[in-house]
Amino acid sequence: MRPPPFTQTFPDAGVVPDAGPVSWACQRGAVVHGAPISLLADLQLAMSRATSSEARTQAIDRFVAEVEAKGGTPLVSDASAGQQRVAFFVRGAAGRDTFVAGEFNAWSSSATPLTQVRDTDLFLAEVVIPRTGPQPYKLVKGDSYVEDPGARHVTWDRLNRNGVGQFNSLVYPGAQDATKGRLTAWYDVRATGLGDARDVFVYTPARYDGPECPVLPVMYVHDGNESLTRESFVDAADAHYAARPEDAAVLVFVALPSQDVRLAQYTFPPARAPGWPTPRGDEYLAFVKDDLMPKVEAGFRVKTGAADTGISGASLGGLISVYAGFRYPEEFGFVGTQSGTMFWPHDGEVDRDDGNAMVVRAGQEPVVPVRFYVDHGSPESGCTRDGEEGADDCQSNLQFVAALRARGYSVAHVNEVRGGHDWGFWKKRLPKMLCAFRNTDPRVCGL
C-alpha cells in the first residue's frame, strides 16, 4: 500500500486511525515534508471569492493554519511533479524587506526577496528548487540570518556561537541521510505555569523511520539549544545508535526562553542568598510533565510510563534532573546528570559544608524506583574538593553516588580524569548515558 500525495493526517505517528501501523507512514521520504504547494492555489481561489476584508483575513487565517497542520513551511510540490516549485512566506510586518538565502541560491542575501501578496499581509517568494538534497536555508532580515519560524524540520547550521546557536530550515527534509536521526522544531511552546514560551527540538533516530514503525522510549534533555549547537548531541546520538540500534530513543531537547532565567528555572526552594532569583524549578518541571509530555506523546510514537521515560541535563540541568527524579518518580524512571551541580545546598546557602540537597535526599528520604546515571570529571591528582582547579564538582558528585549506592539504587557512574565542565566533555560521555538509559545492567555499557 502506497500513499497518494500529501495524505498524512496524523502527526508524525505512522499510524492510521483504526487501521494500525502502515509501513509507508513511517518512511521519512514519504511523510517528512513541508505543506503542499496546492494550498497556495486554494488561498488564491478563496481570495478571489472574498467580498470583504474580513473574509480575506479569514481565508489567510485558514491558509496559515492548514500550512502548519500539513507540514509547515516551505510549501513544496509533490515529488512526482515535473517542476519542483517551492513557496516561502512570512505573515505580517516581519516579512517586509526579508529575503530567503540557501544552498539553492548560493546563500545570496538578496537574490530571493519576499514580495507582498496583494490585499494580504503575506510576503511570498516562489522558486524552483531541485530535489538534490535537503536544501537548507534561512531567512535574511537586514544583516541577520534567522530561522524560518514556520518551518518544522531543521538541522544545526554548524556555527558554534559559544552560546545559544541557530538552525537551518530544510526544504526537503525527507532527503536527509537516512542512516542518521532528524530534528523536528516546535517554536514558542507555551509554559502555562511560567507564563513564557520556549523552543523544543525533537530528535528521532534513524530507527524511528523504519518500516516496523517502532514505538520508542523518550528522554527529556535540558539546555536544549546549547546541547545541540555548542557541541552536537545529535552527532553523538547518531554514532551511538548506529553502533547499538537496540538503544534507540526519542530525545526531546528543551531550550530556555532566555539564558537569563536558567538559574531560576533549574533550581528549587529555598533560596536565601542575596541576589539569587526566586527558584522556579517546580514550575519548570510542571511545564515538562503537564504541558510538554502530552504534546510529545500525541505527536510522536513514544512509550509512556516511568520505565521508558528519562530526564537529563548537564551542570544545573543535571541538578534539576535529579530533583525531578526524586519529586516525580512516577513520571521519570531514569535520571541522567552530567557534571551536575550536586553541591546545591539543602538550606539555600552555599557554604559547602552544610549538606548538599540531593545528597541529603538520596541518603535520608524513602527510596524511589529510579535508575541513575552520574558522570563528572576530576583532577589527574585525584578528587579532594569541589572548588579546586579541574574538580568539575567531583566531591559532591562522588558523595551523591555513594549515598545512592548505600541505599541500594542502581547507579551507572563515570569519573573522567581531566574531564572538564564543558559541552565537549558532555558530548563525549553522552553515549554512556544513552546506553545506561536503555540497559538496567551498567556492565552492558562498560560501566
XYZ file of C-alpha atoms in Angstrom:
447
model
C 0.000 0.000 0.000
C 1.493 3.317 -1.079
C 0.204 6.751 -0.066
C -1.274 9.221 -2.503
C 0.473 12.620 -2.281
C 0.156 14.546 0.998
C -2.466 12.431 2.745
C -0.843 12.124 6.162
C -3.407 13.392 8.671
C -1.664 12.162 11.805
C 1.316 13.979 13.319
C 4.476 12.012 12.558
C 2.937 8.964 14.182
C 2.910 6.331 11.463
C -0.484 5.007 12.499
C -3.689 5.498 10.562
C -6.665 5.781 12.961
C -8.484 2.449 13.304
C -6.049 0.774 10.929
C -2.873 0.314 12.973
C 0.691 0.687 11.654
C 1.179 1.322 7.951
C 4.780 0.876 6.838
C 4.910 3.755 4.367
C 3.690 6.095 7.090
C 6.990 5.612 8.922
C 9.243 6.439 5.970
C 10.704 9.918 6.112
C 10.772 10.198 2.334
C 7.004 9.790 2.224
C 5.792 11.769 5.206
C 8.542 14.179 6.287
C 7.928 17.255 4.167
C 6.557 20.760 4.099
C 2.932 21.545 3.373
C 1.708 21.013 -0.222
C 2.014 23.959 -2.566
C -1.559 23.290 -3.676
C -2.627 25.178 -0.548
C -1.380 28.337 -2.228
C -3.761 27.823 -5.151
C -6.573 27.199 -2.654
C -5.766 30.511 -0.981
C -5.736 32.356 -4.280
C -9.166 30.930 -5.112
C -10.547 31.845 -1.695
C -9.187 35.375 -2.003
C -10.783 35.815 -5.426
C -14.147 34.913 -3.933
C -13.822 37.048 -0.795
C -16.044 40.110 -0.825
C -14.770 41.870 2.291
C -11.559 42.470 4.179
C -12.906 40.261 6.967
C -13.422 37.379 4.529
C -9.898 37.839 3.148
C -8.430 37.757 6.653
C -10.378 34.593 7.433
C -9.076 32.969 4.248
C -5.489 33.817 5.210
C -6.057 32.509 8.735
C -7.285 29.195 7.301
C -4.336 29.027 4.929
C -1.768 29.589 7.700
C -3.469 27.007 9.935
C -3.516 24.432 7.134
C 0.154 25.001 6.368
C 1.033 24.375 9.993
C -1.173 21.277 10.172
C 0.174 19.745 6.972
C 3.922 20.032 7.470
C 4.862 23.680 7.935
C 6.864 25.890 5.625
C 8.036 25.981 2.938
C 5.246 24.772 0.681
C 6.512 22.153 -1.773
C 5.388 20.330 -4.885
C 4.777 16.614 -4.800
C 7.895 14.634 -5.584
C 6.303 13.328 -8.789
C 5.705 16.818 -10.206
C 7.672 17.769 -13.293
C 8.699 21.135 -11.864
C 9.644 21.358 -8.193
C 8.020 24.632 -7.139
C 8.637 25.853 -3.598
C 6.903 28.741 -1.835
C 8.315 30.572 1.184
C 6.151 33.027 3.099
C 6.081 35.160 6.232
C 2.987 36.838 7.578
C 2.913 40.357 8.953
C 5.497 43.115 9.253
C 8.280 40.574 9.827
C 8.038 39.649 6.154
C 8.761 43.132 4.863
C 12.272 43.609 3.453
C 13.004 39.931 4.033
C 14.873 37.547 1.730
C 15.453 33.796 1.504
C 19.019 32.507 1.361
C 20.028 28.893 0.967
C 22.010 26.345 -0.953
C 19.585 26.776 -3.857
C 20.793 30.372 -4.466
C 24.359 30.039 -3.122
C 23.260 31.667 0.148
C 22.661 35.007 -1.539
C 21.197 37.562 0.860
C 19.435 39.466 -1.922
C 18.586 37.087 -4.776
C 15.233 35.845 -3.443
C 13.082 38.592 -1.874
C 9.714 38.040 -0.251
C 7.098 40.157 -2.028
C 3.807 41.273 -0.501
C 0.783 39.480 -1.926
C -1.878 41.996 -2.976
C -4.712 42.519 -0.470
C -2.925 40.425 2.161
C -0.333 40.701 4.920
C 1.552 37.775 3.387
C 5.048 38.179 1.935
C 5.861 35.406 -0.520
C 8.639 34.055 -2.728
C 8.028 31.221 -5.175
C 11.032 29.492 -6.764
C 12.011 26.229 -8.408
C 14.385 24.125 -6.285
C 15.628 20.709 -7.447
C 15.372 17.711 -5.116
C 19.113 17.193 -4.983
C 19.311 17.118 -1.180
C 17.678 18.620 1.906
C 18.327 22.187 0.635
C 18.988 24.124 3.873
C 18.014 27.779 4.052
C 17.497 30.776 6.324
C 15.524 33.993 6.167
C 17.526 37.221 5.895
C 16.444 40.443 7.558
C 18.920 43.287 7.305
C 22.286 41.846 8.270
C 20.794 38.925 10.200
C 20.282 35.368 9.018
C 17.420 33.873 11.050
C 15.426 30.661 11.244
C 12.096 30.359 9.440
C 9.577 30.348 12.323
C 7.087 28.388 10.249
C 9.479 25.555 9.378
C 9.205 22.281 11.253
C 12.283 20.426 10.001
C 15.713 21.796 10.910
C 19.388 20.983 11.316
C 22.159 22.773 13.206
C 23.939 25.310 10.980
C 27.321 24.097 12.365
C 28.341 27.556 13.632
C 29.389 27.411 17.283
C 28.496 30.832 18.673
C 29.662 29.890 22.191
C 26.135 30.488 23.368
C 22.650 29.997 22.017
C 23.013 28.753 18.447
C 20.915 28.675 15.293
C 19.441 26.162 12.886
C 18.929 25.925 9.160
C 15.441 25.092 7.993
C 15.097 22.409 5.315
C 13.177 22.498 2.033
C 13.294 18.716 1.549
C 13.813 17.152 4.999
C 12.978 13.703 3.660
C 16.226 13.812 1.686
C 18.408 13.817 4.811
C 20.820 10.931 5.382
C 18.539 8.012 6.245
C 21.235 6.423 8.423
C 21.052 9.365 10.830
C 18.385 10.938 13.004
C 16.489 14.124 12.311
C 15.230 17.155 14.240
C 11.679 18.492 14.397
C 11.360 22.048 15.721
C 8.494 23.361 17.803
C 8.927 27.093 18.265
C 7.415 29.105 21.138
C 5.911 26.245 23.129
C 3.916 27.862 25.945
C 4.617 27.051 29.598
C 1.350 27.513 31.478
C 2.738 27.991 34.981
C 5.774 30.049 33.956
C 3.929 32.331 31.558
C 6.708 32.112 28.971
C 7.485 30.204 25.781
C 10.491 28.230 24.591
C 11.703 26.238 21.627
C 11.694 22.452 21.706
C 13.628 20.211 19.317
C 12.608 16.571 18.993
C 15.318 14.178 17.803
C 14.077 10.967 16.223
C 16.792 8.367 15.485
C 17.142 6.605 12.144
C 15.325 3.559 13.510
C 12.229 5.672 14.153
C 11.671 5.963 10.401
C 11.970 2.221 9.846
C 9.250 0.070 8.263
C 8.459 -1.627 11.589
C 7.050 1.691 12.919
C 8.725 1.296 16.323
C 7.379 2.962 19.438
C 10.484 4.168 21.274
C 11.431 5.272 24.796
C 11.802 9.010 25.323
C 14.212 11.210 27.259
C 13.818 14.917 28.002
C 17.066 16.921 27.849
C 17.552 20.390 29.401
C 19.536 23.225 27.806
C 18.008 22.015 24.570
C 19.574 24.653 22.354
C 23.143 24.626 23.665
C 23.311 20.829 23.755
C 22.604 20.882 20.024
C 24.628 23.921 18.963
C 27.615 24.212 21.333
C 28.538 20.575 20.699
C 26.214 18.402 18.675
C 24.487 15.864 20.907
C 22.767 14.753 17.694
C 26.122 13.619 16.266
C 26.863 11.669 19.457
C 23.415 10.088 19.467
C 23.658 9.142 15.792
C 27.010 7.431 16.362
C 25.778 5.526 19.408
C 22.522 4.384 17.828
C 24.360 3.268 14.684
C 26.537 1.053 16.897
C 23.689 -0.049 19.195
C 20.339 0.387 17.406
C 18.633 -1.514 20.222
C 19.262 1.523 22.468
C 17.396 3.919 20.143
C 15.224 6.521 21.850
C 13.484 9.776 21.040
C 15.324 12.721 22.628
C 13.384 15.894 23.416
C 15.703 18.892 23.710
C 14.008 21.589 25.801
C 15.510 25.045 25.313
C 15.238 28.020 27.646
C 13.282 31.138 26.671
C 16.378 33.096 27.715
C 19.669 32.214 29.359
C 18.782 34.848 31.957
C 16.223 32.504 33.576
C 18.469 29.431 33.723
C 19.410 29.761 37.395
C 15.800 30.312 38.434
C 14.223 27.546 36.355
C 16.842 24.897 37.127
C 16.802 25.333 40.916
C 14.318 24.813 43.735
C 13.434 26.359 47.119
C 14.772 27.593 49.400
C 16.996 30.386 48.060
C 18.339 32.597 50.810
C 21.497 34.063 49.333
C 21.187 37.768 48.475
C 20.742 38.368 44.777
C 19.621 34.871 43.907
C 16.462 34.703 41.795
C 13.331 33.101 43.153
C 13.626 29.378 42.307
C 11.106 28.264 39.700
C 12.217 24.695 39.140
C 8.863 23.353 40.300
C 7.036 25.422 37.686
C 9.545 24.371 35.037
C 9.055 20.675 35.798
C 5.286 21.211 35.764
C 5.725 22.530 32.227
C 7.694 19.436 31.215
C 5.238 16.917 32.628
C 1.926 18.725 32.161
C 2.414 20.818 29.005
C 5.214 19.212 27.026
C 4.951 15.467 27.669
C 1.312 15.228 26.456
C 2.292 17.153 23.318
C 5.205 14.813 22.622
C 3.139 11.706 23.316
C 0.413 12.930 20.938
C 2.845 13.896 18.171
C 5.385 11.069 18.171
C 5.468 7.324 18.620
C 6.915 7.228 22.132
C 6.390 4.845 25.003
C 4.714 6.131 28.127
C 5.320 5.293 31.754
C 8.280 5.924 34.017
C 10.240 2.828 32.955
C 10.589 4.219 29.424
C 10.877 7.913 30.262
C 14.091 9.671 31.241
C 15.190 13.188 32.111
C 18.743 14.503 31.893
C 20.951 17.546 31.815
C 24.386 18.998 32.461
C 25.540 21.210 35.321
C 22.392 22.935 36.669
C 20.474 20.798 34.173
C 21.790 17.747 35.993
C 20.667 19.206 39.322
C 17.090 19.804 38.181
C 17.020 16.321 36.608
C 17.938 14.669 39.911
C 15.369 16.837 41.681
C 12.767 15.702 39.115
C 13.584 12.047 39.746
C 13.048 12.356 43.488
C 9.960 14.538 43.119
C 8.243 12.711 40.243
C 9.406 9.070 40.190
C 6.036 8.100 38.722
C 6.952 10.158 35.620
C 10.711 9.671 35.250
C 12.230 6.264 35.886
C 15.690 7.270 34.683
C 17.787 10.316 35.593
C 20.983 11.347 33.829
C 23.255 14.015 35.288
C 26.460 15.219 33.656
C 28.741 17.259 35.921
C 25.640 18.034 37.958
C 25.601 20.880 40.468
C 25.361 18.443 43.346
C 26.809 20.941 45.827
C 23.478 22.821 45.765
C 22.545 23.233 49.439
C 19.505 21.910 51.217
C 19.109 25.134 53.217
C 19.556 27.659 50.414
C 23.001 28.917 51.451
C 26.060 27.732 49.566
C 28.756 27.166 52.188
C 29.783 23.657 51.015
C 29.748 22.116 54.498
C 26.084 22.026 55.475
C 24.854 19.056 53.454
C 24.041 19.065 49.762
C 20.360 18.933 48.897
C 20.358 15.910 46.581
C 22.879 14.021 48.716
C 20.614 14.566 51.718
C 17.567 13.376 49.794
C 19.363 10.313 48.458
C 20.528 9.337 51.933
C 17.502 10.154 54.060
C 14.269 10.020 52.054
C 12.387 6.835 51.112
C 13.912 5.029 48.151
C 12.112 5.698 44.866
C 12.044 3.451 41.751
C 14.522 5.483 39.697
C 17.785 4.467 37.998
C 20.627 6.995 37.905
C 23.485 7.800 35.550
C 26.079 10.170 37.068
C 29.179 11.474 35.321
C 31.755 14.177 36.070
C 35.415 14.983 35.683
C 38.184 15.115 38.264
C 41.807 16.313 38.537
C 44.577 13.978 37.448
C 45.895 14.023 41.008
C 42.567 12.791 42.372
C 39.461 14.422 43.771
C 39.681 16.242 47.083
C 37.141 19.057 46.959
C 34.708 20.680 44.539
C 36.344 24.078 44.316
C 39.846 23.041 43.297
C 41.098 23.524 39.752
C 39.757 20.866 37.384
C 37.471 19.365 40.037
C 34.258 19.560 37.971
C 32.270 19.266 41.228
C 33.724 15.796 41.714
C 33.484 15.825 45.524
C 29.727 16.416 45.706
C 29.072 14.050 42.801
C 31.068 11.273 44.484
C 29.138 11.920 47.704
C 25.891 11.649 45.740
C 26.931 8.354 44.118
C 27.941 6.944 47.499
C 24.644 7.985 49.067
C 22.682 6.363 46.238
C 24.589 3.102 46.380
C 24.296 2.945 50.163
C 20.516 2.916 49.734
C 20.548 0.249 47.026
C 19.915 2.429 43.980
C 21.022 1.309 40.518
C 23.800 3.737 39.568
C 25.909 3.958 36.406
C 28.897 6.169 37.221
C 31.632 7.717 35.060
C 34.538 9.683 36.553
C 36.590 11.099 33.679
C 40.068 12.080 34.839
C 40.935 15.503 33.369
C 37.332 15.850 32.222
C 36.246 19.492 32.195
C 32.989 21.297 32.857
C 32.195 21.862 29.208
C 29.928 20.717 26.381
C 32.711 18.881 24.577
C 33.215 16.525 27.516
C 29.477 16.031 27.979
C 29.064 15.160 24.309
C 31.915 12.635 24.554
C 30.256 10.937 27.537
C 26.707 11.135 26.164
C 26.795 7.635 24.576
C 27.402 6.159 28.040
C 24.284 7.876 29.307
C 22.189 6.830 26.297
C 23.308 3.244 26.829
C 22.541 3.362 30.563
C 19.051 4.681 29.803
C 18.165 1.529 27.893
C 20.112 -1.064 29.897
C 19.494 -1.774 33.568
C 22.866 -3.510 33.905
C 25.609 -0.850 33.675
C 28.115 -3.557 32.658
C 26.411 -3.746 29.265
C 27.638 -0.201 28.752
C 31.114 -0.868 30.043
C 30.376 0.838 33.360
